[in-house]
């Protein structure tokens, strides 16, 4: 099995490194191309055996499984470049949420899936959102999800819920980190604790809380109830959070959905444009 990556930016490189670290792929099984070739060369220097492709077409010609890790605005250009070389037997995975399955199946003959990763996959944790196209057979879906199980918990979602699912699993780490950073900053400002100590305590708390919510048998509501006692310190803090954060996440979701709809409209336009005849 040869895995090809078109695009080795932030998420493309995270996937490559996670697959290698998990043992899902050896470096020799990976071929990659990027608009800035130096990014691929650096990966090849770090992981000897990883092949640097001279073009996107070389990735397609040398791979069984192809990951498209490019921005929505670049997608149509990449597809036009590779479509003559793509085979029905190949499996193509897009990690770009505004590009729909119908866009890909309308331009490429391969089996198509959309997998939305998360930065948490870098430490072989978190979720990956799985949306499979019409050409994917049950065994194809199982094989692909087993591959991603090396670096994540694969979860099938409806394409209609791509955005909100991504808000929780992919944007969520940044949102949570923002909350934690604000907590740390306030602790330092109000009490004088060192930022290093506050960061260590908050980070260990976050790790432990994640375990409680996944393998510890708690959900967010039951965890708050277990920690908070009537009239206690935690209850007082939760009261402030409830008052101050009321409506915040609704506004966050509305903002991310508005941006997604904008990106979706741009993708629809790119894929609906007819090729103009040569002048």
PDB file of N, CA and C in Angstrom, residues 103-160:
ATOM      1  N   UNK A 103     -18.898  17.175  -5.318  1.00  0.00           N
ATOM      2  CA  UNK A 103     -17.899  17.860  -6.124  1.00  0.00           C
ATOM      3  C   UNK A 103     -16.826  16.888  -6.588  1.00  0.00           C
ATOM      4  N   UNK A 104     -16.366  16.063  -5.675  1.00  0.00           N
ATOM      5  CA  UNK A 104     -15.280  15.136  -5.974  1.00  0.00           C
ATOM      6  C   UNK A 104     -15.747  14.009  -6.897  1.00  0.00           C
ATOM      7  N   UNK A 105     -16.900  13.440  -6.592  1.00  0.00           N
ATOM      8  CA  UNK A 105     -17.394  12.336  -7.419  1.00  0.00           C
ATOM      9  C   UNK A 105     -17.772  12.817  -8.816  1.00  0.00           C
ATOM     10  N   UNK A 106     -18.093  14.098  -8.949  1.00  0.00           N
ATOM     11  CA  UNK A 106     -18.436  14.619 -10.268  1.00  0.00           C
ATOM     12  C   UNK A 106     -17.240  14.845 -11.170  1.00  0.00           C
ATOM     13  N   UNK A 107     -16.024  14.845 -10.584  1.00  0.00           N
ATOM     14  CA  UNK A 107     -14.833  15.152 -11.374  1.00  0.00           C
ATOM     15  C   UNK A 107     -13.782  14.049 -11.358  1.00  0.00           C
ATOM     16  N   UNK A 108     -13.909  13.084 -10.441  1.00  0.00           N
ATOM     17  CA  UNK A 108     -12.904  12.032 -10.332  1.00  0.00           C
ATOM     18  C   UNK A 108     -13.578  10.666 -10.324  1.00  0.00           C
ATOM     19  N   UNK A 109     -12.983   9.651 -10.984  1.00  0.00           N
ATOM     20  CA  UNK A 109     -13.603   8.327 -11.057  1.00  0.00           C
ATOM     21  C   UNK A 109     -13.313   7.446  -9.849  1.00  0.00           C
ATOM     22  N   UNK A 110     -12.503   7.906  -8.923  1.00  0.00           N
ATOM     23  CA  UNK A 110     -12.057   7.079  -7.808  1.00  0.00           C
ATOM     24  C   UNK A 110     -13.138   6.904  -6.748  1.00  0.00           C
ATOM     25  N   UNK A 111     -12.842   6.047  -5.774  1.00  0.00           N
ATOM     26  CA  UNK A 111     -13.651   5.948  -4.563  1.00  0.00           C
ATOM     27  C   UNK A 111     -13.309   7.156  -3.694  1.00  0.00           C
ATOM     28  N   UNK A 112     -14.342   7.799  -3.154  1.00  0.00           N
ATOM     29  CA  UNK A 112     -14.136   9.076  -2.469  1.00  0.00           C
ATOM     30  C   UNK A 112     -14.637   9.013  -1.027  1.00  0.00           C
ATOM     31  N   UNK A 113     -13.819   9.529  -0.134  1.00  0.00           N
ATOM     32  CA  UNK A 113     -14.261   9.770   1.245  1.00  0.00           C
ATOM     33  C   UNK A 113     -13.758  11.136   1.688  1.00  0.00           C
ATOM     34  N   UNK A 114     -14.469  11.716   2.624  1.00  0.00           N
ATOM     35  CA  UNK A 114     -14.018  12.946   3.256  1.00  0.00           C
ATOM     36  C   UNK A 114     -13.767  12.628   4.720  1.00  0.00           C
ATOM     37  N   UNK A 115     -12.543  12.895   5.160  1.00  0.00           N
ATOM     38  CA  UNK A 115     -12.163  12.648   6.547  1.00  0.00           C
ATOM     39  C   UNK A 115     -11.666  13.970   7.124  1.00  0.00           C
ATOM     40  N   UNK A 116     -12.300  14.437   8.177  1.00  0.00           N
ATOM     41  CA  UNK A 116     -11.907  15.690   8.802  1.00  0.00           C
ATOM     42  C   UNK A 116     -11.086  15.363  10.052  1.00  0.00           C
ATOM     43  N   UNK A 117      -9.783  15.628  10.009  1.00  0.00           N
ATOM     44  CA  UNK A 117      -8.921  15.317  11.151  1.00  0.00           C
ATOM     45  C   UNK A 117      -8.920  16.421  12.189  1.00  0.00           C
ATOM     46  N   UNK A 118      -8.115  16.238  13.217  1.00  0.00           N
ATOM     47  CA  UNK A 118      -7.969  17.219  14.290  1.00  0.00           C
ATOM     48  C   UNK A 118      -6.504  17.270  14.691  1.00  0.00           C
ATOM     49  N   UNK A 119      -6.067  18.399  15.227  1.00  0.00           N
ATOM     50  CA  UNK A 119      -4.695  18.495  15.712  1.00  0.00           C
ATOM     51  C   UNK A 119      -4.418  17.465  16.798  1.00  0.00           C
ATOM     52  N   UNK A 120      -5.465  16.997  17.482  1.00  0.00           N
ATOM     53  CA  UNK A 120      -5.285  15.979  18.513  1.00  0.00           C
ATOM     54  C   UNK A 120      -4.783  14.661  17.936  1.00  0.00           C
ATOM     55  N   UNK A 121      -4.961  14.456  16.644  1.00  0.00           N
ATOM     56  CA  UNK A 121      -4.460  13.239  16.003  1.00  0.00           C
ATOM     57  C   UNK A 121      -2.939  13.160  16.051  1.00  0.00           C
ATOM     58  N   UNK A 122      -2.291  14.320  16.222  1.00  0.00           N
ATOM     59  CA  UNK A 122      -0.824  14.358  16.298  1.00  0.00           C
ATOM     60  C   UNK A 122      -0.316  13.534  17.473  1.00  0.00           C
ATOM     61  N   UNK A 123      -1.105  13.457  18.547  1.00  0.00           N
ATOM     62  CA  UNK A 123      -0.740  12.640  19.707  1.00  0.00           C
ATOM     63  C   UNK A 123      -1.588  11.367  19.736  1.00  0.00           C
ATOM     64  N   UNK A 124      -2.053  10.961  18.550  1.00  0.00           N
ATOM     65  CA  UNK A 124      -2.790   9.701  18.369  1.00  0.00           C
ATOM     66  C   UNK A 124      -4.039   9.661  19.236  1.00  0.00           C
ATOM     67  N   UNK A 125      -4.755  10.773  19.248  1.00  0.00           N
ATOM     68  CA  UNK A 125      -5.943  10.895  20.091  1.00  0.00           C
ATOM     69  C   UNK A 125      -6.996  11.709  19.354  1.00  0.00           C
ATOM     70  N   UNK A 126      -8.147  11.902  19.998  1.00  0.00           N
ATOM     71  CA  UNK A 126      -9.211  12.697  19.406  1.00  0.00           C
ATOM     72  C   UNK A 126      -9.987  11.946  18.343  1.00  0.00           C
ATOM     73  N   UNK A 127     -10.862  12.669  17.679  1.00  0.00           N
ATOM     74  CA  UNK A 127     -11.739  12.075  16.675  1.00  0.00           C
ATOM     75  C   UNK A 127     -11.269  12.397  15.266  1.00  0.00           C
ATOM     76  N   UNK A 128     -11.683  11.582  14.325  1.00  0.00           N
ATOM     77  CA  UNK A 128     -11.678  11.957  12.910  1.00  0.00           C
ATOM     78  C   UNK A 128     -13.094  11.732  12.397  1.00  0.00           C
ATOM     79  N   UNK A 129     -13.601  12.716  11.668  1.00  0.00           N
ATOM     80  CA  UNK A 129     -14.971  12.650  11.150  1.00  0.00           C
ATOM     81  C   UNK A 129     -14.949  11.974   9.785  1.00  0.00           C
ATOM     82  N   UNK A 130     -15.779  10.958   9.611  1.00  0.00           N
ATOM     83  CA  UNK A 130     -15.752  10.144   8.387  1.00  0.00           C
ATOM     84  C   UNK A 130     -17.055  10.300   7.607  1.00  0.00           C
ATOM     85  N   UNK A 131     -16.916  10.733   6.364  1.00  0.00           N
ATOM     86  CA  UNK A 131     -18.053  10.873   5.454  1.00  0.00           C
ATOM     87  C   UNK A 131     -17.685  10.144   4.181  1.00  0.00           C
ATOM     88  N   UNK A 132     -18.434   9.120   3.827  1.00  0.00           N
ATOM     89  CA  UNK A 132     -18.062   8.265   2.705  1.00  0.00           C
ATOM     90  C   UNK A 132     -18.946   8.503   1.489  1.00  0.00           C
ATOM     91  N   UNK A 133     -18.318   8.451   0.316  1.00  0.00           N
ATOM     92  CA  UNK A 133     -19.032   8.635  -0.926  1.00  0.00           C
ATOM     93  C   UNK A 133     -19.783   7.392  -1.373  1.00  0.00           C
ATOM     94  N   UNK A 134     -20.541   7.536  -2.450  1.00  0.00           N
ATOM     95  CA  UNK A 134     -21.405   6.450  -2.931  1.00  0.00           C
ATOM     96  C   UNK A 134     -20.628   5.267  -3.488  1.00  0.00           C
ATOM     97  N   UNK A 135     -19.397   5.479  -3.926  1.00  0.00           N
ATOM     98  CA  UNK A 135     -18.617   4.376  -4.514  1.00  0.00           C
ATOM     99  C   UNK A 135     -17.887   3.540  -3.462  1.00  0.00           C
ATOM    100  N   UNK A 136     -17.880   4.023  -2.253  1.00  0.00           N
ATOM    101  CA  UNK A 136     -17.192   3.292  -1.183  1.00  0.00           C
ATOM    102  C   UNK A 136     -18.017   2.071  -0.772  1.00  0.00           C
ATOM    103  N   UNK A 137     -17.426   0.904  -0.886  1.00  0.00           N
ATOM    104  CA  UNK A 137     -18.077  -0.326  -0.461  1.00  0.00           C
ATOM    105  C   UNK A 137     -17.877  -0.520   1.045  1.00  0.00           C
ATOM    106  N   UNK A 138     -18.705  -1.360   1.682  1.00  0.00           N
ATOM    107  CA  UNK A 138     -18.555  -1.566   3.126  1.00  0.00           C
ATOM    108  C   UNK A 138     -17.132  -1.941   3.538  1.00  0.00           C
ATOM    109  N   UNK A 139     -16.476  -2.772   2.740  1.00  0.00           N
ATOM    110  CA  UNK A 139     -15.108  -3.165   3.089  1.00  0.00           C
ATOM    111  C   UNK A 139     -14.121  -2.011   2.938  1.00  0.00           C
ATOM    112  N   UNK A 140     -14.408  -1.107   1.988  1.00  0.00           N
ATOM    113  CA  UNK A 140     -13.559   0.077   1.832  1.00  0.00           C
ATOM    114  C   UNK A 140     -13.687   0.993   3.049  1.00  0.00           C
ATOM    115  N   UNK A 141     -14.916   1.200   3.485  1.00  0.00           N
ATOM    116  CA  UNK A 141     -15.156   2.055   4.648  1.00  0.00           C
ATOM    117  C   UNK A 141     -14.472   1.474   5.889  1.00  0.00           C
ATOM    118  N   UNK A 142     -14.619   0.159   6.058  1.00  0.00           N
ATOM    119  CA  UNK A 142     -14.022  -0.490   7.230  1.00  0.00           C
ATOM    120  C   UNK A 142     -12.499  -0.377   7.196  1.00  0.00           C
ATOM    121  N   UNK A 143     -11.918  -0.594   6.007  1.00  0.00           N
ATOM    122  CA  UNK A 143     -10.460  -0.520   5.883  1.00  0.00           C
ATOM    123  C   UNK A 143      -9.957   0.882   6.209  1.00  0.00           C
ATOM    124  N   UNK A 144     -10.612   1.899   5.666  1.00  0.00           N
ATOM    125  CA  UNK A 144     -10.166   3.275   5.869  1.00  0.00           C
ATOM    126  C   UNK A 144     -10.324   3.677   7.334  1.00  0.00           C
ATOM    127  N   UNK A 145     -11.426   3.308   7.939  1.00  0.00           N
ATOM    128  CA  UNK A 145     -11.633   3.665   9.345  1.00  0.00           C
ATOM    129  C   UNK A 145     -10.657   2.911  10.246  1.00  0.00           C
ATOM    130  N   UNK A 146     -10.308   1.685   9.889  1.00  0.00           N
ATOM    131  CA  UNK A 146      -9.294   0.947  10.650  1.00  0.00           C
ATOM    132  C   UNK A 146      -7.930   1.636  10.546  1.00  0.00           C
ATOM    133  N   UNK A 147      -7.644   2.209   9.380  1.00  0.00           N
ATOM    134  CA  UNK A 147      -6.401   2.961   9.212  1.00  0.00           C
ATOM    135  C   UNK A 147      -6.393   4.167  10.151  1.00  0.00           C
ATOM    136  N   UNK A 148      -7.476   4.918  10.169  1.00  0.00           N
ATOM    137  CA  UNK A 148      -7.522   6.107  11.011  1.00  0.00           C
ATOM    138  C   UNK A 148      -7.629   5.761  12.491  1.00  0.00           C
ATOM    139  N   UNK A 149      -8.020   4.532  12.804  1.00  0.00           N
ATOM    140  CA  UNK A 149      -8.064   4.114  14.204  1.00  0.00           C
ATOM    141  C   UNK A 149      -6.668   4.064  14.821  1.00  0.00           C
ATOM    142  N   UNK A 150      -5.623   4.017  13.982  1.00  0.00           N
ATOM    143  CA  UNK A 150      -4.257   4.074  14.503  1.00  0.00           C
ATOM    144  C   UNK A 150      -3.958   5.426  15.144  1.00  0.00           C
ATOM    145  N   UNK A 151      -4.641   6.473  14.706  1.00  0.00           N
ATOM    146  CA  UNK A 151      -4.300   7.822  15.176  1.00  0.00           C
ATOM    147  C   UNK A 151      -5.476   8.550  15.811  1.00  0.00           C
ATOM    148  N   UNK A 152      -6.648   7.902  15.899  1.00  0.00           N
ATOM    149  CA  UNK A 152      -7.837   8.631  16.350  1.00  0.00           C
ATOM    150  C   UNK A 152      -8.970   7.669  16.659  1.00  0.00           C
ATOM    151  N   UNK A 153     -10.102   8.256  17.015  1.00  0.00           N
ATOM    152  CA  UNK A 153     -11.358   7.510  17.087  1.00  0.00           C
ATOM    153  C   UNK A 153     -12.202   7.924  15.880  1.00  0.00           C
ATOM    154  N   UNK A 154     -12.286   7.085  14.833  1.00  0.00           N
ATOM    155  CA  UNK A 154     -13.076   7.449  13.654  1.00  0.00           C
ATOM    156  C   UNK A 154     -14.566   7.442  13.987  1.00  0.00           C
ATOM    157  N   UNK A 155     -15.247   8.517  13.615  1.00  0.00           N
ATOM    158  CA  UNK A 155     -16.672   8.650  13.896  1.00  0.00           C
ATOM    159  C   UNK A 155     -17.384   9.036  12.600  1.00  0.00           C
ATOM    160  N   UNK A 156     -18.361   8.240  12.179  1.00  0.00           N
ATOM    161  CA  UNK A 156     -19.126   8.567  10.972  1.00  0.00           C
ATOM    162  C   UNK A 156     -20.145   9.657  11.282  1.00  0.00           C
ATOM    163  N   UNK A 157     -20.180  10.658  10.413  1.00  0.00           N
ATOM    164  CA  UNK A 157     -21.138  11.754  10.572  1.00  0.00           C
ATOM    165  C   UNK A 157     -21.802  12.018   9.228  1.00  0.00           C
ATOM    166  N   UNK A 158     -22.952  12.660   9.283  1.00  0.00           N
ATOM    167  CA  UNK A 158     -23.625  13.083   8.066  1.00  0.00           C
ATOM    168  C   UNK A 158     -22.929  14.315   7.517  1.00  0.00           C
ATOM    169  N   UNK A 159     -22.853  14.414   6.191  1.00  0.00           N
ATOM    170  CA  UNK A 159     -22.226  15.585   5.589  1.00  0.00           C
ATOM    171  C   UNK A 159     -22.984  16.859   5.955  1.00  0.00           C
ATOM    172  N   UNK A 160     -24.274  16.726   6.244  1.00  0.00           N
ATOM    173  CA  UNK A 160     -25.064  17.896   6.650  1.00  0.00           C
ATOM    174  C   UNK A 160     -24.585  18.497   7.971  1.00  0.00           C
TER     175      UNK A 160
END
